């Protein structure tokens, strides 16, 4: 099946003037046939008391990490349990996990909201939920999940903090997350549970509770906390750069024997510009000697004249997702069905800022390609020292000689702690389609041969779109989910099942959206409905797009569409025929191959064929040449036939235009007289022309009973016949228009007047009767300057 293709989904505001309608552009019809972007869908949802940060799905239960609370919901998003995590009373003399309520009245005590920074599922030791908050130096708690009652996360809760022993004052393995931003990845290998953590840190994080920029720690077998394997199991940005060189960790994932983090940070220590980087190191590398950073760019290119190319870089990653492709995309990218692809939504930032603008792009790269690029760059030596970790003048940076280790995972020193200088670039999958919106969320699933992306925006709009590198696609689902931005935190469940869904967070709200789409009501035309991806199960029923179970009659179909005629331009034409008729509407030339075809389309006007002009026809417009009428007729019966059926309309009329009079009947030979032609059906047809003699009269206005035009100049003052042409119809007047000699002004009295105006002057001259007034009386306006006649 080919991906669904449609007009862009609501980020362009269309203005349709009446003048455009009269020219047969059919833009109003095109707009009326587009998706209904204002459609409302009633979907299962839950609204928390505080903003939601994280979501975890486990055995038909949804665990939500929010400010001061953890909620447990069932699959219909009904709240079945709540665990309170805050506010927490903090005091400098209180250790994490210690009850400080007896010090609540002390001046150095403060109540703090507990923002859920990480919510993780760990099933190796026990089935348990691990939550890490913004308070108490970023420590975590583990909640045992009882198999017979998964909603109970309160009866067995353990604080994961061990008091430090002497010599460890500058090292706190149990201080896990940063209140400024964090990403935590949990892996299980060789009977150990490892936590890979990336934290945004500033100079405010000081001993005794130290947070590291990026680290790997192991869950103790006693499960009462964490441990670093060595004093090299973390890398810290140097203290002098912590405030000037912020690093935001956006996404983390594991693939094969590597761990990856995606970050947003400055291009260099001295640069004000930001970009996106991908970090990679080996999963079993407890000292992160294989650590590497590389710029990742999402670009949009547009070829212009003279072979020049305009390139835009979308430098700030907003959200990312890793999944496998379906057959069609895998073939286009030269991948296998088991290859993993990293998808990212990127935005352009404001100058010298990491704050995004409303300009977005979507890029994809296979993890295999990422690894190949790392290897190629290492071979070419396009790399340098990580200055934000080591400093510009360190011996490591000045004397570094990079060598290659075949596996990158058995290095004996930190030879691969390096920064790649060449960016890995990928092109926007949707060719600039989202360059007027800020995308904030992405998740991807497969259905049959199709790969589909769920996208969310900063304005709370949810979209689905087929991912393709060979054919242009546009969203087949687009509706307003909420007024709050859609969070990067998403969950996709049962992607291969008919009841698959995604959980989407917007502020305090979480919504369950079926992967097959929330419904079909947003398709307003039959062709859009039937060309939607098959997994949506949409069909046409009584001028609506519905699923079969929603159709009240037996008219539901997924095969054929009858054309819909919205308006006819012009609505009447002379009986002589020859008028170019435009039929505006939709579902013209429908075919399941999504190609516009006219081979079975026939237009009849009053029982006669109106020959189609294929080159000027499209999905929303048919153009044909009206045949001559046998006799005038109003609202004659007409139709558009497509072989399997026809659409009737009776809004077209054959008329016989006539001229009854002209006024005035004379004017100066230099022309410019406003001539009024009176008659009947003067606004019929498509092309109107008035001639005085053989010279065209410049049109001013046209109505059903009058036409106004400015007479042309003539060399010889005499009578000239007035002729009207409407398309191929010609009508002559019974009276003539007479040209006279141009008037000559001889005298004006008085020659002066007051600045305030209001005086009357008299103009005398020769041939003034050519403009109907032998003596003209003029009232002088208030000018304050010379006035001439």
PDB file of C-alpha atoms in Angstrom, residues 325-571:
ATOM      1  CA  UNK A 325      11.461  -0.254  10.652  1.00  0.00           C
ATOM      2  CA  UNK A 326       8.721  -1.924   8.646  1.00  0.00           C
ATOM      3  CA  UNK A 327       9.549  -3.494   5.272  1.00  0.00           C
ATOM      4  CA  UNK A 328       8.978  -0.403   3.096  1.00  0.00           C
ATOM      5  CA  UNK A 329      11.238   1.935   5.082  1.00  0.00           C
ATOM      6  CA  UNK A 330      13.825  -0.781   5.665  1.00  0.00           C
ATOM      7  CA  UNK A 331      14.081  -1.270   1.892  1.00  0.00           C
ATOM      8  CA  UNK A 332      14.395   2.482   1.288  1.00  0.00           C
ATOM      9  CA  UNK A 333      17.185   2.803   3.870  1.00  0.00           C
ATOM     10  CA  UNK A 334      18.980  -0.399   2.869  1.00  0.00           C
ATOM     11  CA  UNK A 335      18.380  -1.976   6.287  1.00  0.00           C
ATOM     12  CA  UNK A 336      17.091  -5.237   7.691  1.00  0.00           C
ATOM     13  CA  UNK A 337      13.883  -5.597   9.660  1.00  0.00           C
ATOM     14  CA  UNK A 338      15.904  -6.151  12.849  1.00  0.00           C
ATOM     15  CA  UNK A 339      18.023  -3.019  12.456  1.00  0.00           C
ATOM     16  CA  UNK A 340      17.317  -0.226  14.933  1.00  0.00           C
ATOM     17  CA  UNK A 341      16.663   3.337  13.783  1.00  0.00           C
ATOM     18  CA  UNK A 342      17.098   6.459  15.878  1.00  0.00           C
ATOM     19  CA  UNK A 343      14.397   9.047  15.120  1.00  0.00           C
ATOM     20  CA  UNK A 344      14.654  12.607  16.379  1.00  0.00           C
ATOM     21  CA  UNK A 345      12.608  15.803  16.247  1.00  0.00           C
ATOM     22  CA  UNK A 346      14.864  18.824  15.968  1.00  0.00           C
ATOM     23  CA  UNK A 347      14.209  22.564  16.171  1.00  0.00           C
ATOM     24  CA  UNK A 348      16.100  25.633  15.082  1.00  0.00           C
ATOM     25  CA  UNK A 349      17.212  27.619  18.100  1.00  0.00           C
ATOM     26  CA  UNK A 350      17.158  31.330  18.681  1.00  0.00           C
ATOM     27  CA  UNK A 351      20.560  32.952  17.958  1.00  0.00           C
ATOM     28  CA  UNK A 352      23.188  32.042  20.555  1.00  0.00           C
ATOM     29  CA  UNK A 353      20.614  30.178  22.605  1.00  0.00           C
ATOM     30  CA  UNK A 354      19.317  26.680  23.247  1.00  0.00           C
ATOM     31  CA  UNK A 355      15.730  27.984  23.293  1.00  0.00           C
ATOM     32  CA  UNK A 356      13.842  26.522  20.301  1.00  0.00           C
ATOM     33  CA  UNK A 357      11.840  28.432  17.706  1.00  0.00           C
ATOM     34  CA  UNK A 358       8.710  27.228  15.916  1.00  0.00           C
ATOM     35  CA  UNK A 359      10.709  25.601  13.115  1.00  0.00           C
ATOM     36  CA  UNK A 360      11.129  21.830  13.231  1.00  0.00           C
ATOM     37  CA  UNK A 361      12.380  18.880  11.215  1.00  0.00           C
ATOM     38  CA  UNK A 362      12.397  15.099  11.680  1.00  0.00           C
ATOM     39  CA  UNK A 363      15.484  13.027  10.919  1.00  0.00           C
ATOM     40  CA  UNK A 364      16.295   9.330  11.161  1.00  0.00           C
ATOM     41  CA  UNK A 365      19.559   7.397  11.184  1.00  0.00           C
ATOM     42  CA  UNK A 366      20.208   3.722  11.744  1.00  0.00           C
ATOM     43  CA  UNK A 367      22.294   2.788  14.766  1.00  0.00           C
ATOM     44  CA  UNK A 368      24.476   0.762  12.407  1.00  0.00           C
ATOM     45  CA  UNK A 369      25.238   3.952  10.461  1.00  0.00           C
ATOM     46  CA  UNK A 370      26.109   5.782  13.689  1.00  0.00           C
ATOM     47  CA  UNK A 371      28.659   3.113  14.573  1.00  0.00           C
ATOM     48  CA  UNK A 372      30.091   3.033  11.049  1.00  0.00           C
ATOM     49  CA  UNK A 373      30.488   6.805  11.129  1.00  0.00           C
ATOM     50  CA  UNK A 374      32.292   6.679  14.479  1.00  0.00           C
ATOM     51  CA  UNK A 375      34.662   4.069  13.077  1.00  0.00           C
ATOM     52  CA  UNK A 376      35.309   6.003   9.883  1.00  0.00           C
ATOM     53  CA  UNK A 377      36.068   9.231  11.738  1.00  0.00           C
ATOM     54  CA  UNK A 378      38.464   7.496  14.124  1.00  0.00           C
ATOM     55  CA  UNK A 379      40.314   6.110  11.099  1.00  0.00           C
ATOM     56  CA  UNK A 380      40.581   9.629   9.624  1.00  0.00           C
ATOM     57  CA  UNK A 381      41.701  11.154  12.939  1.00  0.00           C
ATOM     58  CA  UNK A 382      38.969  13.838  12.698  1.00  0.00           C
ATOM     59  CA  UNK A 383      38.781  14.234  16.441  1.00  0.00           C
ATOM     60  CA  UNK A 384      40.073  16.213  19.367  1.00  0.00           C
ATOM     61  CA  UNK A 385      40.290  16.226  23.124  1.00  0.00           C
ATOM     62  CA  UNK A 386      37.182  16.659  25.296  1.00  0.00           C
ATOM     63  CA  UNK A 387      38.130  20.098  26.576  1.00  0.00           C
ATOM     64  CA  UNK A 388      35.082  20.556  28.838  1.00  0.00           C
ATOM     65  CA  UNK A 389      36.221  17.464  30.779  1.00  0.00           C
ATOM     66  CA  UNK A 390      40.008  17.955  30.652  1.00  0.00           C
ATOM     67  CA  UNK A 391      40.665  21.663  29.962  1.00  0.00           C
ATOM     68  CA  UNK A 392      42.425  23.279  27.041  1.00  0.00           C
ATOM     69  CA  UNK A 393      45.906  23.152  28.535  1.00  0.00           C
ATOM     70  CA  UNK A 394      45.882  19.687  30.063  1.00  0.00           C
ATOM     71  CA  UNK A 395      48.678  17.309  29.183  1.00  0.00           C
ATOM     72  CA  UNK A 396      46.060  14.876  28.002  1.00  0.00           C
ATOM     73  CA  UNK A 397      44.822  17.334  25.370  1.00  0.00           C
ATOM     74  CA  UNK A 398      48.224  18.670  24.320  1.00  0.00           C
ATOM     75  CA  UNK A 399      50.001  15.358  23.931  1.00  0.00           C
ATOM     76  CA  UNK A 400      47.155  13.071  22.891  1.00  0.00           C
ATOM     77  CA  UNK A 401      47.852  10.515  20.176  1.00  0.00           C
ATOM     78  CA  UNK A 402      44.675   8.637  19.285  1.00  0.00           C
ATOM     79  CA  UNK A 403      45.042   4.995  18.306  1.00  0.00           C
ATOM     80  CA  UNK A 404      42.446   2.492  17.219  1.00  0.00           C
ATOM     81  CA  UNK A 405      41.270  -0.460  19.237  1.00  0.00           C
ATOM     82  CA  UNK A 406      39.398  -3.016  17.157  1.00  0.00           C
ATOM     83  CA  UNK A 407      36.560  -3.563  19.616  1.00  0.00           C
ATOM     84  CA  UNK A 408      36.557  -0.104  21.281  1.00  0.00           C
ATOM     85  CA  UNK A 409      35.593  -1.908  24.462  1.00  0.00           C
ATOM     86  CA  UNK A 410      38.930  -3.208  25.773  1.00  0.00           C
ATOM     87  CA  UNK A 411      40.988  -0.027  25.906  1.00  0.00           C
ATOM     88  CA  UNK A 412      43.570  -0.082  28.706  1.00  0.00           C
ATOM     89  CA  UNK A 413      43.525   3.680  29.199  1.00  0.00           C
ATOM     90  CA  UNK A 414      41.250   6.561  28.206  1.00  0.00           C
ATOM     91  CA  UNK A 415      42.503   6.592  24.615  1.00  0.00           C
ATOM     92  CA  UNK A 416      38.983   6.880  23.277  1.00  0.00           C
ATOM     93  CA  UNK A 417      37.688   9.666  25.455  1.00  0.00           C
ATOM     94  CA  UNK A 418      37.475  11.994  22.504  1.00  0.00           C
ATOM     95  CA  UNK A 419      35.305  14.450  20.605  1.00  0.00           C
ATOM     96  CA  UNK A 420      34.594  13.860  16.904  1.00  0.00           C
ATOM     97  CA  UNK A 421      34.818  17.109  14.929  1.00  0.00           C
ATOM     98  CA  UNK A 422      32.854  16.005  11.837  1.00  0.00           C
ATOM     99  CA  UNK A 423      29.045  16.025  12.256  1.00  0.00           C
ATOM    100  CA  UNK A 424      26.858  13.116  11.220  1.00  0.00           C
ATOM    101  CA  UNK A 425      24.194  14.713   9.013  1.00  0.00           C
ATOM    102  CA  UNK A 426      20.753  13.503   8.028  1.00  0.00           C
ATOM    103  CA  UNK A 427      18.068  15.145   5.869  1.00  0.00           C
ATOM    104  CA  UNK A 428      14.579  16.093   7.071  1.00  0.00           C
ATOM    105  CA  UNK A 429      12.259  13.185   6.298  1.00  0.00           C
ATOM    106  CA  UNK A 430       9.289  15.463   5.639  1.00  0.00           C
ATOM    107  CA  UNK A 431      10.972  18.069   3.422  1.00  0.00           C
ATOM    108  CA  UNK A 432      10.246  21.200   5.431  1.00  0.00           C
ATOM    109  CA  UNK A 433       6.616  20.327   6.159  1.00  0.00           C
ATOM    110  CA  UNK A 434       6.957  21.228   9.866  1.00  0.00           C
ATOM    111  CA  UNK A 435       8.930  24.454   9.458  1.00  0.00           C
ATOM    112  CA  UNK A 436       6.201  26.526  11.128  1.00  0.00           C
ATOM    113  CA  UNK A 437       5.614  24.416  14.238  1.00  0.00           C
ATOM    114  CA  UNK A 438       7.635  23.284  17.249  1.00  0.00           C
ATOM    115  CA  UNK A 439       7.620  19.493  17.487  1.00  0.00           C
ATOM    116  CA  UNK A 440       8.181  18.289  21.056  1.00  0.00           C
ATOM    117  CA  UNK A 441       7.514  14.550  20.956  1.00  0.00           C
ATOM    118  CA  UNK A 442       8.019  11.475  18.762  1.00  0.00           C
ATOM    119  CA  UNK A 443       7.325   7.762  18.961  1.00  0.00           C
ATOM    120  CA  UNK A 444       7.329   5.250  16.119  1.00  0.00           C
ATOM    121  CA  UNK A 445       5.543   1.954  15.456  1.00  0.00           C
ATOM    122  CA  UNK A 446       5.033  -0.404  12.498  1.00  0.00           C
ATOM    123  CA  UNK A 447       1.855  -1.686  10.910  1.00  0.00           C
ATOM    124  CA  UNK A 448       2.148  -4.086   7.985  1.00  0.00           C
ATOM    125  CA  UNK A 449       4.696  -2.638   5.575  1.00  0.00           C
ATOM    126  CA  UNK A 450       4.342   0.882   6.967  1.00  0.00           C
ATOM    127  CA  UNK A 451       6.401   2.742   9.561  1.00  0.00           C
ATOM    128  CA  UNK A 452       4.303   5.369  11.335  1.00  0.00           C
ATOM    129  CA  UNK A 453       5.453   8.233  13.544  1.00  0.00           C
ATOM    130  CA  UNK A 454       3.409   9.818  16.319  1.00  0.00           C
ATOM    131  CA  UNK A 455       4.342  13.489  16.597  1.00  0.00           C
ATOM    132  CA  UNK A 456       3.388  16.058  19.232  1.00  0.00           C
ATOM    133  CA  UNK A 457       3.670  19.840  19.187  1.00  0.00           C
ATOM    134  CA  UNK A 458       4.278  22.620  21.704  1.00  0.00           C
ATOM    135  CA  UNK A 459       0.653  23.687  21.220  1.00  0.00           C
ATOM    136  CA  UNK A 460      -0.777  20.293  22.181  1.00  0.00           C
ATOM    137  CA  UNK A 461      -1.524  18.912  18.692  1.00  0.00           C
ATOM    138  CA  UNK A 462      -1.118  15.160  18.101  1.00  0.00           C
ATOM    139  CA  UNK A 463      -0.328  13.822  14.633  1.00  0.00           C
ATOM    140  CA  UNK A 464       0.333  10.516  12.889  1.00  0.00           C
ATOM    141  CA  UNK A 465       2.305  10.370   9.656  1.00  0.00           C
ATOM    142  CA  UNK A 466       3.746   7.598   7.493  1.00  0.00           C
ATOM    143  CA  UNK A 467       7.558   7.668   7.419  1.00  0.00           C
ATOM    144  CA  UNK A 468       8.865   7.335   3.864  1.00  0.00           C
ATOM    145  CA  UNK A 469      12.027   8.384   2.066  1.00  0.00           C
ATOM    146  CA  UNK A 470      10.671   7.785  -1.441  1.00  0.00           C
ATOM    147  CA  UNK A 471       7.233   9.454  -1.443  1.00  0.00           C
ATOM    148  CA  UNK A 472       5.977  12.671   0.162  1.00  0.00           C
ATOM    149  CA  UNK A 473       3.525  12.071   2.988  1.00  0.00           C
ATOM    150  CA  UNK A 474       1.424  14.277   5.237  1.00  0.00           C
ATOM    151  CA  UNK A 475      -0.314  13.545   8.548  1.00  0.00           C
ATOM    152  CA  UNK A 476      -3.298  11.206   8.271  1.00  0.00           C
ATOM    153  CA  UNK A 477      -4.222  12.083  11.872  1.00  0.00           C
ATOM    154  CA  UNK A 478      -4.068  15.613  13.255  1.00  0.00           C
ATOM    155  CA  UNK A 479      -6.176  16.844  16.139  1.00  0.00           C
ATOM    156  CA  UNK A 480      -5.883  19.149  19.129  1.00  0.00           C
ATOM    157  CA  UNK A 481      -5.234  16.945  22.150  1.00  0.00           C
ATOM    158  CA  UNK A 482      -4.646  19.647  24.748  1.00  0.00           C
ATOM    159  CA  UNK A 483      -3.541  23.260  25.200  1.00  0.00           C
ATOM    160  CA  UNK A 484      -0.290  22.159  26.891  1.00  0.00           C
ATOM    161  CA  UNK A 485       2.821  20.948  25.043  1.00  0.00           C
ATOM    162  CA  UNK A 486       3.051  17.228  24.344  1.00  0.00           C
ATOM    163  CA  UNK A 487       5.806  15.737  26.473  1.00  0.00           C
ATOM    164  CA  UNK A 488       8.781  13.808  25.037  1.00  0.00           C
ATOM    165  CA  UNK A 489       7.847  11.121  27.585  1.00  0.00           C
ATOM    166  CA  UNK A 490       5.708   8.610  25.656  1.00  0.00           C
ATOM    167  CA  UNK A 491       4.878   4.908  25.929  1.00  0.00           C
ATOM    168  CA  UNK A 492       3.876   2.638  23.017  1.00  0.00           C
ATOM    169  CA  UNK A 493       2.111  -0.636  23.859  1.00  0.00           C
ATOM    170  CA  UNK A 494       1.201  -3.657  21.694  1.00  0.00           C
ATOM    171  CA  UNK A 495       2.410  -2.103  18.477  1.00  0.00           C
ATOM    172  CA  UNK A 496       1.688  -5.308  16.535  1.00  0.00           C
ATOM    173  CA  UNK A 497      -1.793  -5.820  17.969  1.00  0.00           C
ATOM    174  CA  UNK A 498      -5.073  -4.302  16.824  1.00  0.00           C
ATOM    175  CA  UNK A 499      -5.604  -2.846  20.304  1.00  0.00           C
ATOM    176  CA  UNK A 500      -2.195  -1.156  20.458  1.00  0.00           C
ATOM    177  CA  UNK A 501      -2.022   2.319  21.924  1.00  0.00           C
ATOM    178  CA  UNK A 502       0.287   5.136  22.936  1.00  0.00           C
ATOM    179  CA  UNK A 503       0.224   7.043  26.221  1.00  0.00           C
ATOM    180  CA  UNK A 504       0.751  10.765  25.723  1.00  0.00           C
ATOM    181  CA  UNK A 505       1.452  13.323  28.458  1.00  0.00           C
ATOM    182  CA  UNK A 506       0.352  16.973  28.330  1.00  0.00           C
ATOM    183  CA  UNK A 507       0.924  18.918  31.547  1.00  0.00           C
ATOM    184  CA  UNK A 508      -1.143  17.233  34.275  1.00  0.00           C
ATOM    185  CA  UNK A 509      -2.974  15.009  31.799  1.00  0.00           C
ATOM    186  CA  UNK A 510      -2.210  11.595  30.310  1.00  0.00           C
ATOM    187  CA  UNK A 511      -4.236  10.325  27.334  1.00  0.00           C
ATOM    188  CA  UNK A 512      -4.534   6.891  25.729  1.00  0.00           C
ATOM    189  CA  UNK A 513      -4.610   7.106  21.919  1.00  0.00           C
ATOM    190  CA  UNK A 514      -5.167   3.978  19.766  1.00  0.00           C
ATOM    191  CA  UNK A 515      -2.328   3.314  17.324  1.00  0.00           C
ATOM    192  CA  UNK A 516      -4.906   2.799  14.564  1.00  0.00           C
ATOM    193  CA  UNK A 517      -5.987   6.395  15.156  1.00  0.00           C
ATOM    194  CA  UNK A 518      -8.664   7.968  17.366  1.00  0.00           C
ATOM    195  CA  UNK A 519     -11.289   7.638  14.616  1.00  0.00           C
ATOM    196  CA  UNK A 520     -12.043   8.593  11.012  1.00  0.00           C
ATOM    197  CA  UNK A 521     -14.269  11.654  11.458  1.00  0.00           C
ATOM    198  CA  UNK A 522     -11.489  14.102  10.555  1.00  0.00           C
ATOM    199  CA  UNK A 523     -11.571  12.973   6.882  1.00  0.00           C
ATOM    200  CA  UNK A 524     -14.126  15.189   5.133  1.00  0.00           C
ATOM    201  CA  UNK A 525     -13.792  13.803   1.604  1.00  0.00           C
ATOM    202  CA  UNK A 526     -14.358  10.261   0.376  1.00  0.00           C
ATOM    203  CA  UNK A 527     -10.984  10.064  -1.379  1.00  0.00           C
ATOM    204  CA  UNK A 528      -9.078  11.083   1.763  1.00  0.00           C
ATOM    205  CA  UNK A 529     -11.087   8.547   3.720  1.00  0.00           C
ATOM    206  CA  UNK A 530     -10.405   5.638   1.369  1.00  0.00           C
ATOM    207  CA  UNK A 531      -6.744   6.554   0.821  1.00  0.00           C
ATOM    208  CA  UNK A 532      -6.017   6.567   4.568  1.00  0.00           C
ATOM    209  CA  UNK A 533      -3.686   3.753   5.711  1.00  0.00           C
ATOM    210  CA  UNK A 534      -5.559   0.445   5.750  1.00  0.00           C
ATOM    211  CA  UNK A 535      -4.863  -0.201   9.436  1.00  0.00           C
ATOM    212  CA  UNK A 536      -7.112   2.770  10.314  1.00  0.00           C
ATOM    213  CA  UNK A 537     -10.104   0.733   8.976  1.00  0.00           C
ATOM    214  CA  UNK A 538     -11.864   3.805   7.571  1.00  0.00           C
ATOM    215  CA  UNK A 539     -14.700   3.652   5.016  1.00  0.00           C
ATOM    216  CA  UNK A 540     -17.289   5.975   3.461  1.00  0.00           C
ATOM    217  CA  UNK A 541     -20.832   5.952   4.824  1.00  0.00           C
ATOM    218  CA  UNK A 542     -23.583   8.498   4.021  1.00  0.00           C
ATOM    219  CA  UNK A 543     -21.186  11.383   3.307  1.00  0.00           C
ATOM    220  CA  UNK A 544     -19.071  10.571   6.392  1.00  0.00           C
ATOM    221  CA  UNK A 545     -15.828   8.749   7.036  1.00  0.00           C
ATOM    222  CA  UNK A 546     -16.515   6.073   9.648  1.00  0.00           C
ATOM    223  CA  UNK A 547     -15.446   2.627  10.754  1.00  0.00           C
ATOM    224  CA  UNK A 548     -17.816  -0.130   9.698  1.00  0.00           C
ATOM    225  CA  UNK A 549     -19.208  -0.584  13.207  1.00  0.00           C
ATOM    226  CA  UNK A 550     -20.177   3.111  13.257  1.00  0.00           C
ATOM    227  CA  UNK A 551     -22.095   3.094   9.956  1.00  0.00           C
ATOM    228  CA  UNK A 552     -25.862   3.005  10.607  1.00  0.00           C
ATOM    229  CA  UNK A 553     -26.676   1.775   7.085  1.00  0.00           C
ATOM    230  CA  UNK A 554     -25.321  -0.805   4.658  1.00  0.00           C
ATOM    231  CA  UNK A 555     -23.671   1.849   2.461  1.00  0.00           C
ATOM    232  CA  UNK A 556     -20.179   1.522   4.034  1.00  0.00           C
ATOM    233  CA  UNK A 557     -17.512   1.131   1.345  1.00  0.00           C
ATOM    234  CA  UNK A 558     -13.751   1.122   1.018  1.00  0.00           C
ATOM    235  CA  UNK A 559     -13.658   0.941  -2.777  1.00  0.00           C
ATOM    236  CA  UNK A 560     -15.320   3.762  -4.676  1.00  0.00           C
ATOM    237  CA  UNK A 561     -15.943   7.499  -4.428  1.00  0.00           C
ATOM    238  CA  UNK A 562     -18.496   9.587  -6.303  1.00  0.00           C
ATOM    239  CA  UNK A 563     -17.360  13.105  -7.243  1.00  0.00           C
ATOM    240  CA  UNK A 564     -18.731  15.980  -5.186  1.00  0.00           C
ATOM    241  CA  UNK A 565     -19.597  19.239  -7.026  1.00  0.00           C
ATOM    242  CA  UNK A 566     -19.328  22.284  -4.741  1.00  0.00           C
ATOM    243  CA  UNK A 567     -19.817  25.136  -7.223  1.00  0.00           C
ATOM    244  CA  UNK A 568     -19.800  25.864 -10.959  1.00  0.00           C
ATOM    245  CA  UNK A 569     -17.980  28.826 -12.486  1.00  0.00           C
ATOM    246  CA  UNK A 570     -19.616  30.533 -14.255  1.00  0.00           C
ATOM    247  CA  UNK A 571     -23.134  29.516 -13.217  1.00  0.00           C
TER     248      UNK A 571
END
